[in-house]
mmCIF file of C-alpha atoms in Angstrom:
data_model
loop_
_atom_site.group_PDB
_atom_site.id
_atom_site.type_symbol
_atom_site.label_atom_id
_atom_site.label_comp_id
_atom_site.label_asym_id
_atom_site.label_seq_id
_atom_site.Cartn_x
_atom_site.Cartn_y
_atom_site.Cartn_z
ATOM 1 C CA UNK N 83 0.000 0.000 0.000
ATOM 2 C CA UNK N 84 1.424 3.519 -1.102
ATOM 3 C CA UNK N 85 1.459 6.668 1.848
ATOM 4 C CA UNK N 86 2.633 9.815 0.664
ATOM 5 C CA UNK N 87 4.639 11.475 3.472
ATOM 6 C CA UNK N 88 6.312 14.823 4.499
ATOM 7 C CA UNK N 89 7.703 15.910 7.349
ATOM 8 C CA UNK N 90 6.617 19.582 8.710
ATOM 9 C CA UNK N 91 8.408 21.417 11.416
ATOM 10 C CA UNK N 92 8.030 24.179 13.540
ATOM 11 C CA UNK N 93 10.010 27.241 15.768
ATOM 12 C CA UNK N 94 9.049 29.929 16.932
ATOM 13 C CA UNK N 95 10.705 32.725 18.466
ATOM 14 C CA UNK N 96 10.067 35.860 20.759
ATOM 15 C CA UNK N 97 12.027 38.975 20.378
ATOM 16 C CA UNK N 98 12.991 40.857 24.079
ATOM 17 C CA UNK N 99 13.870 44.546 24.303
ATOM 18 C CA UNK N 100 17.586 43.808 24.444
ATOM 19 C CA UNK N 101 17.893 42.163 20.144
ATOM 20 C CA UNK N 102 21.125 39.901 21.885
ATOM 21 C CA UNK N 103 18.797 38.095 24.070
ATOM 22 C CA UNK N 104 16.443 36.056 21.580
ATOM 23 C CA UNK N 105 14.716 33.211 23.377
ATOM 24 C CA UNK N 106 14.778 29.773 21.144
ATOM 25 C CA UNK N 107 11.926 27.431 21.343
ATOM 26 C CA UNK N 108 12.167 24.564 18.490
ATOM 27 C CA UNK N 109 9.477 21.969 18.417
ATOM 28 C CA UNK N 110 11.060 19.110 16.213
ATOM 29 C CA UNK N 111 8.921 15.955 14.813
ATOM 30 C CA UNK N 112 9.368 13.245 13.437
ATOM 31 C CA UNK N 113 8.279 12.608 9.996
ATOM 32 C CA UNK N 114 4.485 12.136 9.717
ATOM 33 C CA UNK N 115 2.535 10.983 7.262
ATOM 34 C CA UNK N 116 -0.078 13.904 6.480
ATOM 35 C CA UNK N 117 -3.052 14.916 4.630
ATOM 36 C CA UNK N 118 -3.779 15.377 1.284
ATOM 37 C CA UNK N 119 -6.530 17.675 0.086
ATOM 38 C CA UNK N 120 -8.052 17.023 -3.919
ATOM 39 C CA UNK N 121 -10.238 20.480 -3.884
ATOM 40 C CA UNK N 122 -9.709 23.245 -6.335
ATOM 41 C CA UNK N 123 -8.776 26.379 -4.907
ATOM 42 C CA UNK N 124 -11.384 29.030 -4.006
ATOM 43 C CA UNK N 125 -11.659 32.330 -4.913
ATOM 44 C CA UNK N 126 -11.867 34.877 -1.712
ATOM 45 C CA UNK N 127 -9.704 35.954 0.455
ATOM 46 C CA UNK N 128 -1.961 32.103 19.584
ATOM 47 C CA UNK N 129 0.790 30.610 20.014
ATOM 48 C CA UNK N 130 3.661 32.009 22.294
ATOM 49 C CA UNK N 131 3.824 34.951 24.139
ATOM 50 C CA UNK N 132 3.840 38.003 22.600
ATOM 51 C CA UNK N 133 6.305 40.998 24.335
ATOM 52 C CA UNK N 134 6.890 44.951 23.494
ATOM 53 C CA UNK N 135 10.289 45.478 21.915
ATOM 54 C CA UNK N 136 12.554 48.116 21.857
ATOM 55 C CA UNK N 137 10.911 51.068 19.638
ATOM 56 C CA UNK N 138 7.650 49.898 20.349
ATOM 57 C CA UNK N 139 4.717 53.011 21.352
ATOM 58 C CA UNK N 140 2.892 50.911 23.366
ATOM 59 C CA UNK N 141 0.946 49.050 21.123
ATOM 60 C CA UNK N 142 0.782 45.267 19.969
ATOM 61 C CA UNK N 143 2.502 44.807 17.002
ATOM 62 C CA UNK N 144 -0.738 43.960 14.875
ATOM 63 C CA UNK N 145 -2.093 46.968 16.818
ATOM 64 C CA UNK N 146 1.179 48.989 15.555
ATOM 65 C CA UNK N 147 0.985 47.615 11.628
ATOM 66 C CA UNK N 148 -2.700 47.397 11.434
ATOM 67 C CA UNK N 149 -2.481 51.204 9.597
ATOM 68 C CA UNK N 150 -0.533 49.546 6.764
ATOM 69 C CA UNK N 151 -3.472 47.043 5.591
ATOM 70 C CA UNK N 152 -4.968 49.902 3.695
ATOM 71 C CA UNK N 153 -2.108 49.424 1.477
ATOM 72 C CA UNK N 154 -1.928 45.697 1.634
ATOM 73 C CA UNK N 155 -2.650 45.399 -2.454
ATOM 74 C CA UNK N 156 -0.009 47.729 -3.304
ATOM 75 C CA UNK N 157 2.313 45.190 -1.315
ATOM 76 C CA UNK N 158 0.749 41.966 -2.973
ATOM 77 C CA UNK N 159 0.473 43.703 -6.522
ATOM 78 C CA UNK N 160 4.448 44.131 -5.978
ATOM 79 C CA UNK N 161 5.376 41.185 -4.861
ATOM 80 C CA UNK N 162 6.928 40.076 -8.096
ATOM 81 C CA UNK N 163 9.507 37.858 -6.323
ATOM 82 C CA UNK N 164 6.562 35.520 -5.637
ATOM 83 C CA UNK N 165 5.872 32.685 -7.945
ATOM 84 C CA UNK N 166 2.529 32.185 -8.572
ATOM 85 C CA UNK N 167 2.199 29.571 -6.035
ATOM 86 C CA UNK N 168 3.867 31.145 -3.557
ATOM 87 C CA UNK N 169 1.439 33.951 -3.933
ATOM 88 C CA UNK N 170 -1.406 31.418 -3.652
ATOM 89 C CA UNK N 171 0.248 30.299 -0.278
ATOM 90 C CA UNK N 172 -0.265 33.476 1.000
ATOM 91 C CA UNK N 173 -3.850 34.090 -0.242
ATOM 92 C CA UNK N 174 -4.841 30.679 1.102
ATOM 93 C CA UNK N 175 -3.645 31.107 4.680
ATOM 94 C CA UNK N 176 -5.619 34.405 4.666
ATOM 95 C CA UNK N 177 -8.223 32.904 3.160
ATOM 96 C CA UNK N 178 -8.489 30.506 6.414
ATOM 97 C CA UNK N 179 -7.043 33.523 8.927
ATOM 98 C CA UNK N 180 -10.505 35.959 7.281
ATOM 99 C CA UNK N 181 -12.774 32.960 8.475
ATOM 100 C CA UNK N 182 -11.346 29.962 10.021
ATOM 101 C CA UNK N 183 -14.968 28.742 10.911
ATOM 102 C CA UNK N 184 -16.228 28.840 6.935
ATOM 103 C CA UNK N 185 -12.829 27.499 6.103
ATOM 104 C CA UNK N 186 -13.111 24.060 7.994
ATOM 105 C CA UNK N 187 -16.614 23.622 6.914
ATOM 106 C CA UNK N 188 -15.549 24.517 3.052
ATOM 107 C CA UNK N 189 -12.928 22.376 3.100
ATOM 108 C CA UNK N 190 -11.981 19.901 6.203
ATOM 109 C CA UNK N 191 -15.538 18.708 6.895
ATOM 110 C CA UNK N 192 -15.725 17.319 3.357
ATOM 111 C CA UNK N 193 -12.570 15.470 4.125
ATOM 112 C CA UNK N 194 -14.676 12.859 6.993
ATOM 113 C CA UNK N 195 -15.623 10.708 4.393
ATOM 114 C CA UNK N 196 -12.810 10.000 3.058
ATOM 115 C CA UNK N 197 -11.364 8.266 5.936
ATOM 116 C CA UNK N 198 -11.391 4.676 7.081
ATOM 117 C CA UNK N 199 -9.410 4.679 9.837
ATOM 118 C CA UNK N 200 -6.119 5.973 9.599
ATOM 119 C CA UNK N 201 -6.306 5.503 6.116
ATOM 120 C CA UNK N 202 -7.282 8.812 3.887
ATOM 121 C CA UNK N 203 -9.299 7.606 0.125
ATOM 122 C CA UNK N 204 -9.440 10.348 -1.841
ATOM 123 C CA UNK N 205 -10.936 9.647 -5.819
ATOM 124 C CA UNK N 206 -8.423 8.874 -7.919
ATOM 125 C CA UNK N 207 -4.882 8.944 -5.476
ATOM 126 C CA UNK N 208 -3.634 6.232 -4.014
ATOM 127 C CA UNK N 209 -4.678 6.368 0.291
ATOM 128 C CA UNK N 210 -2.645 7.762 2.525
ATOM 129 C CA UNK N 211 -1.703 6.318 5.524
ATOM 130 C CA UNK N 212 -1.940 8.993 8.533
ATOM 131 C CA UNK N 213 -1.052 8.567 12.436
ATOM 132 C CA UNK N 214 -4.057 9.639 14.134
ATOM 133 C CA UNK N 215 -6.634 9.205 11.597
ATOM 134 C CA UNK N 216 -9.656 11.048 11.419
ATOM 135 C CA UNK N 217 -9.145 12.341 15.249
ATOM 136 C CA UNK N 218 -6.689 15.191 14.064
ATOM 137 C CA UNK N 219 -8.933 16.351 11.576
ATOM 138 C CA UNK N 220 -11.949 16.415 13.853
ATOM 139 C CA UNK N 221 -9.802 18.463 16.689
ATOM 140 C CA UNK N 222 -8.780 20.839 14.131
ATOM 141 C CA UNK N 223 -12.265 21.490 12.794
ATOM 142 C CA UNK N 224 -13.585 21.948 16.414
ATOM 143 C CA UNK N 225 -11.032 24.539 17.194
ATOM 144 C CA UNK N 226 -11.406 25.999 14.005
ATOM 145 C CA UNK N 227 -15.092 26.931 14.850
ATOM 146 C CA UNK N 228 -14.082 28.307 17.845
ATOM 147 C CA UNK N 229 -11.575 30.482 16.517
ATOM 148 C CA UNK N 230 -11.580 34.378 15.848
ATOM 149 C CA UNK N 231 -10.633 35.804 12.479
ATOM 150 C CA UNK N 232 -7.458 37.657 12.752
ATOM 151 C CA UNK N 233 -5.612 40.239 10.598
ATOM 152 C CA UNK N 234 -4.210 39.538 6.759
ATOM 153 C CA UNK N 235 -0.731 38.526 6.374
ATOM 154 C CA UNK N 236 1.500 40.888 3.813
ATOM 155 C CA UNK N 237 4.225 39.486 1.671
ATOM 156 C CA UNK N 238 7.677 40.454 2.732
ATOM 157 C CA UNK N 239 10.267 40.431 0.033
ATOM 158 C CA UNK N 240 13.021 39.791 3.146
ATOM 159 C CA UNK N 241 11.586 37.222 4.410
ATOM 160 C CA UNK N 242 11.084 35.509 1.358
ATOM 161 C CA UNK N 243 14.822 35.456 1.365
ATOM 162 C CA UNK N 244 15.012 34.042 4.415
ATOM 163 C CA UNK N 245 13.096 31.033 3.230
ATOM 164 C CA UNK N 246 14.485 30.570 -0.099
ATOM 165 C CA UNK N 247 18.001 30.577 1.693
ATOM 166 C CA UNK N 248 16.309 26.965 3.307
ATOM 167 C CA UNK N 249 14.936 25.514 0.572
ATOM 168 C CA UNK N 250 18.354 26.275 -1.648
ATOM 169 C CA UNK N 251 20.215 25.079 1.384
ATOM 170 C CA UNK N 252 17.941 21.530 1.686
ATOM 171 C CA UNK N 253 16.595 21.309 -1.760
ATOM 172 C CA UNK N 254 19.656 19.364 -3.596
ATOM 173 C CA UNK N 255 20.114 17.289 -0.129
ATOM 174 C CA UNK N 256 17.472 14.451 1.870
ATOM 175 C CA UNK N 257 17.942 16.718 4.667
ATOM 176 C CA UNK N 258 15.189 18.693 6.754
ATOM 177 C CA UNK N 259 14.716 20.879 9.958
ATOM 178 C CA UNK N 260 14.923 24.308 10.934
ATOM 179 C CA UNK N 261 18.943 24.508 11.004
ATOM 180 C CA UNK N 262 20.290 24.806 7.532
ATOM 181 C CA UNK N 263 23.168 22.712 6.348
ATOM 182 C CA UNK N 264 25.770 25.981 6.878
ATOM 183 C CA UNK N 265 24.562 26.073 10.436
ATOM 184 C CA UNK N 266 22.148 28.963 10.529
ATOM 185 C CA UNK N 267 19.287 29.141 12.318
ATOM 186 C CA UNK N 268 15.807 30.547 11.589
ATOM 187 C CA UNK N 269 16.949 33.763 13.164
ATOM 188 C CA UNK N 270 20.044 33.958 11.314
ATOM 189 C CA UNK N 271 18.391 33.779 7.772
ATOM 190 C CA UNK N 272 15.746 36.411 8.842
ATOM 191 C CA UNK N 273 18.280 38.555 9.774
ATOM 192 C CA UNK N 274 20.548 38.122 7.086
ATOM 193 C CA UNK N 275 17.490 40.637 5.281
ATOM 194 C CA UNK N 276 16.528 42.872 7.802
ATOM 195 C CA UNK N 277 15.519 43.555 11.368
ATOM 196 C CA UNK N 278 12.561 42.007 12.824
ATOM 197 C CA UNK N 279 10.269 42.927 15.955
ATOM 198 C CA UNK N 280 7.959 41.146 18.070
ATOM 199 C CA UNK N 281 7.728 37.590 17.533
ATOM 200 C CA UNK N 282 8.980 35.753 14.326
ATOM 201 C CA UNK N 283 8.344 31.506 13.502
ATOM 202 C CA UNK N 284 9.107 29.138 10.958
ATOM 203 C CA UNK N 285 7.401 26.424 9.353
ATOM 204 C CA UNK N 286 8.216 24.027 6.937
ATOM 205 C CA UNK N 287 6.243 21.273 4.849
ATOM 206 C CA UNK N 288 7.807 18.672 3.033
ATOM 207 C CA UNK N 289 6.083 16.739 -0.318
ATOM 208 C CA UNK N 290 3.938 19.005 -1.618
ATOM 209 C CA UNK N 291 3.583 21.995 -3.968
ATOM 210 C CA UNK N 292 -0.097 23.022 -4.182
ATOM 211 C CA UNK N 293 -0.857 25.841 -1.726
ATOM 212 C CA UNK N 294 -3.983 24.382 -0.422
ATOM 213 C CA UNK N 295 -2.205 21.167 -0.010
ATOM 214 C CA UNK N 296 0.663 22.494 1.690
ATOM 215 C CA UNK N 297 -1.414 24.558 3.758
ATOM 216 C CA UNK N 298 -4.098 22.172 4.769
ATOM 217 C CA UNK N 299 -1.416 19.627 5.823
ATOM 218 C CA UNK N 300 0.427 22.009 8.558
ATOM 219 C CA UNK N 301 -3.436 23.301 9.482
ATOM 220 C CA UNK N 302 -4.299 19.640 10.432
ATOM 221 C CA UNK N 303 -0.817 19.022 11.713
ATOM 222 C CA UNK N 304 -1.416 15.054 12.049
ATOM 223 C CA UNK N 305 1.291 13.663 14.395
ATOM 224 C CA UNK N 306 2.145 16.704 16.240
ATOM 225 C CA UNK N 307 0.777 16.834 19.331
ATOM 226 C CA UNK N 308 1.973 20.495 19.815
ATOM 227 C CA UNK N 309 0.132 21.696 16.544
ATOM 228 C CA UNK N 310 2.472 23.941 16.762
ATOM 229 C CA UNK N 311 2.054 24.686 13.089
ATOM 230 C CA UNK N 312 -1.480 25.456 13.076
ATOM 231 C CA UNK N 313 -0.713 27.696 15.939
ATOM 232 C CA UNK N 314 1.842 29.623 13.583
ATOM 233 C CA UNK N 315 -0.937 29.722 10.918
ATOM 234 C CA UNK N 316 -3.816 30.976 13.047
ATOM 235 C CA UNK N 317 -1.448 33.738 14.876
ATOM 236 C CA UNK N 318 -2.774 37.302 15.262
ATOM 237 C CA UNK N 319 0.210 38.845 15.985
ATOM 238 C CA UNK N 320 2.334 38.312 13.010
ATOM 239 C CA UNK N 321 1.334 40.728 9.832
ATOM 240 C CA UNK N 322 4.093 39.563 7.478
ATOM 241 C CA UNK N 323 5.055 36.492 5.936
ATOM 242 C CA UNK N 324 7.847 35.293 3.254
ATOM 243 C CA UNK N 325 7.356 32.118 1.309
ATOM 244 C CA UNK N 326 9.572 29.831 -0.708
ATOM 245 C CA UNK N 327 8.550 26.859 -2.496
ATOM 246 C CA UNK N 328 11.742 24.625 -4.765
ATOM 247 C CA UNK N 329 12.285 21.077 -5.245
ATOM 248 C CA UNK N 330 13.639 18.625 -2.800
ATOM 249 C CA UNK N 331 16.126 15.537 -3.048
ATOM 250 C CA UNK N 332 14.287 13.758 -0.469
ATOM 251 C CA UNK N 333 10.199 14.844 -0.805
ATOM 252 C CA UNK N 334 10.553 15.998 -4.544
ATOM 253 C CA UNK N 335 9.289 19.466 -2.880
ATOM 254 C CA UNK N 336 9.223 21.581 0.085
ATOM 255 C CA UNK N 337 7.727 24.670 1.390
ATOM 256 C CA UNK N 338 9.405 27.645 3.866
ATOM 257 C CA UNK N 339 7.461 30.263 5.807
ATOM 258 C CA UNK N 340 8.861 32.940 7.619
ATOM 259 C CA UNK N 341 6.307 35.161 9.969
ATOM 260 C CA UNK N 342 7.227 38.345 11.636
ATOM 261 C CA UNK N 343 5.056 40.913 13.719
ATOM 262 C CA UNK N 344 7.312 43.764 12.442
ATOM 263 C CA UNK N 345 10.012 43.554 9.485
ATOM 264 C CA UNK N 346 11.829 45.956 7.830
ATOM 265 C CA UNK N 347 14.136 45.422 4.768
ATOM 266 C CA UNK N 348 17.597 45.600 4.961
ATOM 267 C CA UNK N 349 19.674 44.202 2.347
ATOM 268 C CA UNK N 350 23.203 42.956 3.052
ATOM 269 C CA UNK N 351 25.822 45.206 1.584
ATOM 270 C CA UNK N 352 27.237 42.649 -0.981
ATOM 271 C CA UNK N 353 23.425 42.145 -2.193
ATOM 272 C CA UNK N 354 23.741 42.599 -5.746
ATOM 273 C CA UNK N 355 22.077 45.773 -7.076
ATOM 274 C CA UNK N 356 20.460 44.377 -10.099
ATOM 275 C CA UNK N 357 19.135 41.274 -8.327
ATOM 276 C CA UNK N 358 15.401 39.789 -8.970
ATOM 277 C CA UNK N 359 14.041 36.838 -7.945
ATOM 278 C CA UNK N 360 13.580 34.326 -10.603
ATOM 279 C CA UNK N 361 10.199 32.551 -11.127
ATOM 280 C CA UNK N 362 11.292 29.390 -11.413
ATOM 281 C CA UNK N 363 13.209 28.228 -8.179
ATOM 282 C CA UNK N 364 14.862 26.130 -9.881
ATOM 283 C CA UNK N 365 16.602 28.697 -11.686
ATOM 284 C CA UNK N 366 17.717 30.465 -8.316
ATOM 285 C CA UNK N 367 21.153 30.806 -7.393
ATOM 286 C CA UNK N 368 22.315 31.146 -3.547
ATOM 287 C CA UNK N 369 23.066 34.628 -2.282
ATOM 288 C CA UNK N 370 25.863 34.132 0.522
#
């Protein structure tokens, strides 16, 4: 019998007053065998503590950034460093952040059928072979109802950086997890771009390269019993996001995220001046 599997992973981080003193919480799992979701994509649209950072006025950080929203279609009309998918990442996880209630009856409630037991029958793909069955999905649709819209996520051209420095680093290896082959850490990559405030987090998905796919998977979070990636996905106090999406030895594809409550761009001084993102990761070359 055939399971498609990927491996997701998640970190998150809170930033103190003093930017020396970051506090490091990773929340590492083993492979698990997720979900796969055959819908056609839509048209529409805490975890951690959350502390005031040096610079703040007072506010929350959502509080702080909720002013720039107005302008949030400048920022995703921009965002030409996106692939098309990776756009669709985006708009998907604000599609579930608008409404997470409509979301899970849209499109995890349909899933309960397909079960029988742990394994997941879905017409025309092979099942796949989960750890908790339909229990996870159930969970996730009950909190789901219970949870409060919260604010759109922006594209960040930095942070997008961050995570394609991952998914270079990983993609031509079978390796996975939040430190990158060259030793850096999810804090390190995010910084390599710019200075971030608030809280920032990671997650990763491994096997898939559909955005509803890759985001229903970490939503559901089957075999974590943190959901720590859910968590990440649902969390009102980040307002930016960077996502990379290239090809992986191991999975055939994977998928970075990097969230931040405040970001702001600030390009390493050997950044080349002429430099765009190229739409195919594939044809993307390393930076440092």
């Amino acid at each position: 019998m055939f399971c498609l599997s990927t491996a997701t992973k998640q970190v998150h981080i809170i930033k103190h007053t003093d930017l020396r003193n970051i506090a490091m919480s990773f929340k590492y799992k083993q492979i698990t065998i997720v979900l796969l979701l055959l819908l056609m994509l839509a048209p529409g649209q805490a975890h951690g503590s959350h502390s005031l950072t040096k610079g703040d006025s007072g506010q929350s950080g959502s509080q702080h950034d909720g002013a720039m929203v107005a302008g949030g279609m400048k920022r995703f009309e921009k965002a030409d460093y996106l692939t098309q998918t990776e756009l669709e990442v985006i708009m998907e996880i604000n599609r579930l952040r608008s409404n997470p209630a409509e979301y899970a009856r849209l499109y995890l409630e349909p899933l309960r059928e397909k079960y029988l037991g742990k394994l997941l029958k879905l017409p025309g793909r092979r099942p796949v072979r989960t750890q908790e069955g339909i229990a996870a999905l159930e969970e996730c649709i009950r909190e789901l109802e219970n949870t409060s819209p919260s604010c759109t996520l922006l594209p960040c051209k930095g942070l997008t950086l961050a995570a394609r420095d991952l998914t270079l680093d990983q993609g031509s290896t079978k390796t996975t997890g939040h430190t990158g082959n060259d030793g850096s850490s999810m804090s390190d990559r995010i910084e390599r771009y710019g200075q971030w405030n608030g809280s920032i987090a990671e997650n990763i998905s491994y096997g898939f390269d559909e955005a509803r796919y890759i985001v229903v998977a970490l939503l559901i979070d089957d075999g974590v019993p943190s959901r720590g990636h859910r968590k990440t996905l649902l969390d009102g106090t980040f307002n930016y996001v960077g996502v990379n999406i290239g090809p992986h030895r191991r999975f055939r594809a994977m998928c970075v995220m990097e969230f931040a409550t405040k970001y702001s761009l600030a390009l390493p001084k050997n950044f080349p001046a002429d430099y765009t993102l190229s739409k195919s990761s594939k044809d993307r070359q390393p930076l440092m």
